Amino acid sequence: MASETTPNEAGDLTRRSVLKTSAALGLLAVPAVGLLSACASGGDDGGDDVEASGDAKNPFGVDPKKPLEVVIFPGGFGKDYAEKQKTVYNTNFPEAVVTINAIEDLRAELAPRFQGKTPPDILQNEGANKIPHGELIANNQYHDLQPLLDAPTLDDPNVKIKDILYPGVVESGTFKTTDGSSKFFVLKYTYSMWGLWYSQQLFDEKKWTVPTTWAELMTLCAQIKKDGVAPFTYTGVHTYYIRDMFVTLACRHGGTDVIKNIDNLEPDAWNHPSVLAAAEALYSLKKQGFILGGSEGLDHRQSQARWVKQDAAFIPVGGWLENEEKDILKKEFEMRLMAVPPLDGSVNPQAINAGAGEGYAVPADGKNVQGGLEWLRVMLSAKGREAFGADAGTPTVVKGAKEGLPLEDKPGLKSMVGLLESNGDFAFQAMIGDWYPQFGDGIWGPALGELMSNAKNAAEFVEACQKGADAIASDDSIEKQKR
Amino acid sequence: MQTDTRAPEKGTATTGTRKQPKSGGVLNVFSHGFLALWAIMIIVPLAWVVMTAFKSDDEIFTDPLGLPSQWHWENFTRAWEKAGIGDYFLNTVLVVGGGVALTMLLGSMAAYVLARYEFRLNKFFYLMFVAGMMFPVFLALVPLYFIVDNLGLLGTHFGLILVYTAYSLPFTVFFLAAFFKTLPHGVAEAAMIDGAGHYRLFFQVMMPMARSGLVSVAIFNIIGQWNQFLLPQVLMPGEGNNLLADGIASVAVSQRYDPDFSGLMASMVIAMIPAFVAYVIFQRQIQAGLTAGAIK
Amino acid sequence: MKQRKGLFITSFLVLPVALYAIMVISPFLQAFYYSMTNWTGTNPNYKFVGLDNFKRLFTNELYSVYLIPALKHNAFLLIAMPVIVIALALFFAFMLNVGGRSRGSRIRGVGGSKFYKIVFFFPQVLSVTVVGVLWGAIFRSDEYGFLNSILALVGIPTKPSGWLSDPDIVLLLVMLVMIWSSVGFYLVYFSAAMSSIPTEIYEASMLDGASRVQTFFKVTLPLLFESVQTAWIYLGIIALDAFALVFVMTPEQGGPNHSSEVLGGVMYHYFSSSKAAVACAVGVVLFFFTLTLVMVSLRATRRERVEY
């Protein structure tokens, strides 16, 4: 790996300064990760190489007695589903002791374990404190998931796993390694979308009709405001919650290429008229008084609570909202999802911001890599999906995943699945924020926040983003991705 | 503050009369008003936290200002059990107690020698300590983590005490050295003539003489170490190991996934009460300590 | 005898110096080295890159959006916060010690001064995160926030852009909280110093016809000069470490749009986004920043001690 650097010099230095390291560095744990792998060797010795055999019962050669540690990020979906998937795993390997740990601050607790070469066998690497996949992949700390794709499904020995996944799933989990090749490292498990949530109950009660265009939405907002409800609230302090409204409007207005050009850091990508149109639309929300007072200072739980209390009509959140707020949501609330309605003159009005999410990976240094792969196979099986669907109420990346979902109990889920079915062919995702977190967190997010709160106008927003994108493009130290 | 300076206050003025010279009167109204305002700014928010800690989550939002309709004591049990505020508190007391004691011992030893003995590297050591006041602790964190870990002290109270002490030395040495310099030389000489060795001179003569200065620097150190946030966050990984500052922070962060605002408020009240009690008990000593230290 | 003295000096210095060298000096030297590498925190094969990180921090848009505001904010805090705290604390201390009505030529503090001293000090014993969470709830941006509820009670509408989410005032609010929690301590500290000034000095000054205000500036302040200097240094250290409050209180920990960024927070950001070398470089910037300010302020405040 990275042969152009000088491993000897670095190796010596780190061997001197790094010590036996097994414990944690708290929030700042990450810098330690590299040091240890430096000690171990600069080479790619990450774990055993596992290949899928034709054995449908045990394609990866799992040692039936080896324990398995599963780490779950208990954010939007909790961890109950994993407990149920455990029983599926244990039907084939009854002697294996499976431990499921739910960890919120992944960085603090896991970085030292990666560093100490004692990572868990399966990791759901998500949440505000996730360790970027790219960082771990660069150090060969994820195991290649190709064997999983080649393995037969648990339900039908004649069908391979790669054939049951939605298109785009493998692509979204494939990363460039340091030697320039691309491998499939991350299984994104959920198939979900972002959009505007509303309460059908509230709409019925106030006799509002669901808008199909941006102009209709604006008329409706004026009505909503007149009826004493705030049309919108949103999560102001975590600005990535606002991204969806912007990318959906721009993508619908100008087509998918608008987003692709942005992702590919094309010069002037942000100066596209559709980008400006989307920004102006968002800017106008606050200008017209359509936003619940103080939304820019609310975190996601606060803004969602206000929306559940029907203080605001719409809220932009991802597909997990129904599950996240299940403790306070009543069924008669009848939550519904719609994509942000298209601006006038949109060329791609059916586009939805949808795709695979929630990445699971098998750490290369785990004690039970085979078991980790097998666990993913369990997750993708009919029973595994059922367990997830029942608890987490979210479709998975397996085709036809709607079967087994508790659609009748979860009105929000039902409406999302409907949208995924009707508009699935127009699904798109913006990658720039994930590919270049410095841009997403340092430039784009703050600029979006200021656009929403009207501290910046649309032109200033575009200018700030273009400037930031240019800075990424001209920075040689940043590895560029292409789609 | 613009008062009529031409109306000097007479020493013989009688009490409580409006005929008082303007200066005192205006100043009194102004100062009382301002003092009262500041007191309100402190009491009201704290009282609000206490009140909120007794409410249900729902009530906090529907009626943020009113008294609790029902006193939800269970918020406190929940906070105590779930967050382990009691442990955080004990950990903090232990570490700050040990840290300040060790800081004062090592700090006064170094300061004493540097202030009152001449030797070759005196200036060098003194500057080395004092320069530490300018180091941002953050800069040292990552290497420090490895050092503490290498010593086998990661996640231990003792390790944290050593780190607190090391990082309190610059300030402590700086002020105690200045203080030791002001102590009269005559007493020391007399003691030496009486046959007291250097050690006895330090522990039996100089330390008692410097008591006031020591107390005042110790108070600064208690305040400083009590408020440490970064060091425990990094050097005390793992659950149940938290100190108050990072413990409350992690309770606040977990709100993102499992909102329990009343529980958070209850945790804060639990965290505040012992500090409050300790302060009320010791405030006389604190003030006395600072008074003594103020004159040099 | 000489030997024994040497032994004594060594025995007293060895522990503090060793502890200090291991825990403070050596990590700082290491961090200086890291700041000149391309260490991300995870790449084993990092190499020496000279001053690249520093160049990036100041000139690359992606980095300067963090660093430049942070430098400005720390400079602002470093100047404004200690001045305000010291001014308020001195004023309160003067009130509590000398501000009261005179009775039979006795100098006294205002009524209730004991009560004030207890109350004002209290925020200082609260843990900094408790303070942050408390004020976060007070400044909550919608109508459920404490401050907004109070305003609503007296008929003032909710501030539309929130409090901590208003880029124009968020830093001021952070500073206000810092002031809120430290004034009490310095009040007690100064009033301790004031009470050790013999009351005859005041009485003499007042008999000379000086007003309280004049007395304060002509008598009290010069005699308190050393205490003020001590307070200044300690407050300066606190001002540079505003990180804890920014971390707990502000949106996106330094936002909105970097308008409450401080250097500690920027370091934290780079550590936690796998740019450890950049984080170290920010720390080095902070070091030289502090060094400059200390030099300047030492020069500015150098003066003779006042004896009495």
Short mmCIF file of N, CA and C in Angstrom, two decimals, chain B residues 220-276:
data_model
loop_
_atom_site.label_atom_id
_atom_site.label_comp_id
_atom_site.label_asym_id
_atom_site.label_seq_id
_atom_site.Cartn_x
_atom_site.Cartn_y
_atom_site.Cartn_z
N PHE B 220 -7.42 28.70 43.83
CA PHE B 220 -7.38 28.83 42.37
C PHE B 220 -7.29 27.46 41.71
N ASN B 221 -6.46 26.62 42.28
CA ASN B 221 -6.28 25.30 41.66
C ASN B 221 -7.53 24.43 41.78
N ILE B 222 -8.21 24.52 42.91
CA ILE B 222 -9.44 23.74 43.05
C ILE B 222 -10.43 24.16 41.98
N ILE B 223 -10.58 25.47 41.82
CA ILE B 223 -11.51 25.97 40.80
C ILE B 223 -11.09 25.49 39.42
N GLY B 224 -9.81 25.62 39.12
CA GLY B 224 -9.33 25.23 37.80
C GLY B 224 -9.51 23.75 37.52
N GLN B 225 -9.16 22.91 38.49
CA GLN B 225 -9.24 21.47 38.26
C GLN B 225 -10.68 20.98 38.28
N TRP B 226 -11.48 21.63 39.10
CA TRP B 226 -12.89 21.25 39.15
C TRP B 226 -13.54 21.42 37.78
N ASN B 227 -13.10 22.41 37.05
CA ASN B 227 -13.72 22.72 35.76
C ASN B 227 -13.06 22.03 34.58
N GLN B 228 -12.08 21.18 34.82
CA GLN B 228 -11.45 20.49 33.70
C GLN B 228 -12.47 19.68 32.93
N PHE B 229 -12.38 19.76 31.63
CA PHE B 229 -13.36 19.08 30.80
C PHE B 229 -12.64 18.16 29.81
N LEU B 230 -11.62 18.71 29.18
CA LEU B 230 -10.91 17.96 28.14
C LEU B 230 -10.13 16.78 28.68
N LEU B 231 -9.35 17.02 29.71
CA LEU B 231 -8.44 15.98 30.19
C LEU B 231 -9.20 14.73 30.63
N PRO B 232 -10.23 14.86 31.48
CA PRO B 232 -10.94 13.64 31.85
C PRO B 232 -11.65 13.00 30.67
N GLN B 233 -12.14 13.84 29.77
CA GLN B 233 -12.84 13.29 28.61
C GLN B 233 -11.94 12.34 27.84
N VAL B 234 -10.69 12.69 27.73
CA VAL B 234 -9.77 11.89 26.93
C VAL B 234 -9.09 10.80 27.75
N LEU B 235 -8.73 11.14 28.98
CA LEU B 235 -7.88 10.23 29.74
C LEU B 235 -8.67 9.26 30.63
N MET B 236 -9.97 9.43 30.71
CA MET B 236 -10.77 8.51 31.51
C MET B 236 -11.82 7.84 30.63
N PRO B 237 -11.37 7.04 29.67
CA PRO B 237 -12.34 6.43 28.75
C PRO B 237 -13.16 5.37 29.46
N GLY B 238 -14.25 5.04 28.85
CA GLY B 238 -15.07 3.95 29.38
C GLY B 238 -16.15 4.45 30.30
N GLU B 239 -17.16 3.65 30.45
CA GLU B 239 -18.29 4.07 31.26
C GLU B 239 -17.99 3.95 32.75
N GLY B 240 -18.69 4.73 33.55
CA GLY B 240 -18.55 4.64 34.98
C GLY B 240 -17.29 5.30 35.49
N ASN B 241 -16.49 5.81 34.56
CA ASN B 241 -15.22 6.39 34.91
C ASN B 241 -15.26 7.90 34.86
N ASN B 242 -16.42 8.41 34.44
CA ASN B 242 -16.50 9.83 34.15
C ASN B 242 -16.35 10.69 35.38
N LEU B 243 -15.88 11.90 35.13
CA LEU B 243 -15.97 12.94 36.14
C LEU B 243 -17.22 13.76 35.83
N LEU B 244 -17.52 14.71 36.70
CA LEU B 244 -18.76 15.45 36.51
C LEU B 244 -18.85 16.14 35.16
N ALA B 245 -17.78 16.85 34.79
CA ALA B 245 -17.87 17.67 33.58
C ALA B 245 -18.15 16.81 32.36
N ASP B 246 -17.38 15.76 32.15
CA ASP B 246 -17.60 14.97 30.95
C ASP B 246 -18.79 14.04 31.14
N GLY B 247 -19.12 13.70 32.38
CA GLY B 247 -20.30 12.88 32.61
C GLY B 247 -21.58 13.59 32.19
N ILE B 248 -21.72 14.84 32.64
CA ILE B 248 -22.90 15.61 32.25
C ILE B 248 -22.92 15.80 30.74
N ALA B 249 -21.74 16.04 30.16
CA ALA B 249 -21.69 16.22 28.71
C ALA B 249 -22.20 14.96 28.01
N SER B 250 -21.83 13.79 28.52
CA SER B 250 -22.28 12.59 27.81
C SER B 250 -23.76 12.36 28.04
N VAL B 251 -24.27 12.75 29.21
CA VAL B 251 -25.73 12.67 29.40
C VAL B 251 -26.42 13.60 28.40
N ALA B 252 -25.85 14.79 28.23
CA ALA B 252 -26.45 15.75 27.30
C ALA B 252 -26.39 15.23 25.88
N VAL B 253 -25.28 14.57 25.53
CA VAL B 253 -25.14 14.06 24.16
C VAL B 253 -26.13 12.92 23.92
N SER B 254 -26.35 12.09 24.92
CA SER B 254 -27.25 10.95 24.71
C SER B 254 -28.69 11.41 24.51
N GLN B 255 -28.96 12.69 24.79
CA GLN B 255 -30.27 13.26 24.50
C GLN B 255 -30.63 13.14 23.03
N ARG B 256 -29.59 13.07 22.22
CA ARG B 256 -29.84 13.02 20.79
C ARG B 256 -30.57 11.73 20.40
N TYR B 257 -30.35 10.70 21.18
CA TYR B 257 -30.95 9.42 20.80
C TYR B 257 -32.10 9.04 21.71
N ASP B 258 -32.07 9.57 22.92
CA ASP B 258 -33.06 9.14 23.89
C ASP B 258 -33.42 10.34 24.75
N PRO B 259 -34.26 11.22 24.20
CA PRO B 259 -34.49 12.48 24.89
C PRO B 259 -35.13 12.28 26.27
N ASP B 260 -34.55 12.87 27.26
CA ASP B 260 -35.08 12.77 28.62
C ASP B 260 -34.68 14.07 29.30
N PHE B 261 -35.37 15.13 28.92
CA PHE B 261 -34.95 16.45 29.37
C PHE B 261 -35.08 16.60 30.88
N SER B 262 -36.18 16.07 31.42
CA SER B 262 -36.36 16.19 32.87
C SER B 262 -35.26 15.43 33.60
N GLY B 263 -34.88 14.28 33.03
CA GLY B 263 -33.80 13.51 33.64
C GLY B 263 -32.48 14.26 33.61
N LEU B 264 -32.25 14.96 32.49
CA LEU B 264 -31.03 15.75 32.38
C LEU B 264 -31.02 16.86 33.43
N MET B 265 -32.16 17.52 33.58
CA MET B 265 -32.25 18.59 34.57
C MET B 265 -32.04 18.03 35.98
N ALA B 266 -32.62 16.86 36.22
CA ALA B 266 -32.44 16.24 37.54
C ALA B 266 -30.97 15.91 37.77
N SER B 267 -30.30 15.40 36.75
CA SER B 267 -28.87 15.13 36.89
C SER B 267 -28.12 16.39 37.25
N MET B 268 -28.51 17.49 36.62
CA MET B 268 -27.81 18.74 36.89
C MET B 268 -28.03 19.18 38.33
N VAL B 269 -29.27 19.01 38.80
CA VAL B 269 -29.54 19.40 40.18
C VAL B 269 -28.72 18.55 41.14
N ILE B 270 -28.70 17.24 40.85
CA ILE B 270 -27.90 16.37 41.71
C ILE B 270 -26.44 16.79 41.70
N ALA B 271 -25.98 17.21 40.53
CA ALA B 271 -24.58 17.63 40.44
C ALA B 271 -24.34 18.94 41.18
N MET B 272 -25.39 19.78 41.25
CA MET B 272 -25.22 21.09 41.85
C MET B 272 -25.27 21.05 43.37
N ILE B 273 -26.11 20.19 43.90
CA ILE B 273 -26.38 20.24 45.35
C ILE B 273 -25.13 20.10 46.21
N PRO B 274 -24.32 19.05 46.01
CA PRO B 274 -23.15 18.93 46.89
C PRO B 274 -22.20 20.10 46.75
N ALA B 275 -22.06 20.61 45.53
CA ALA B 275 -21.19 21.76 45.34
C ALA B 275 -21.73 22.95 46.13
N PHE B 276 -23.03 23.10 46.07
CA PHE B 276 -23.65 24.20 46.78
C PHE B 276 -23.45 24.07 48.29
#
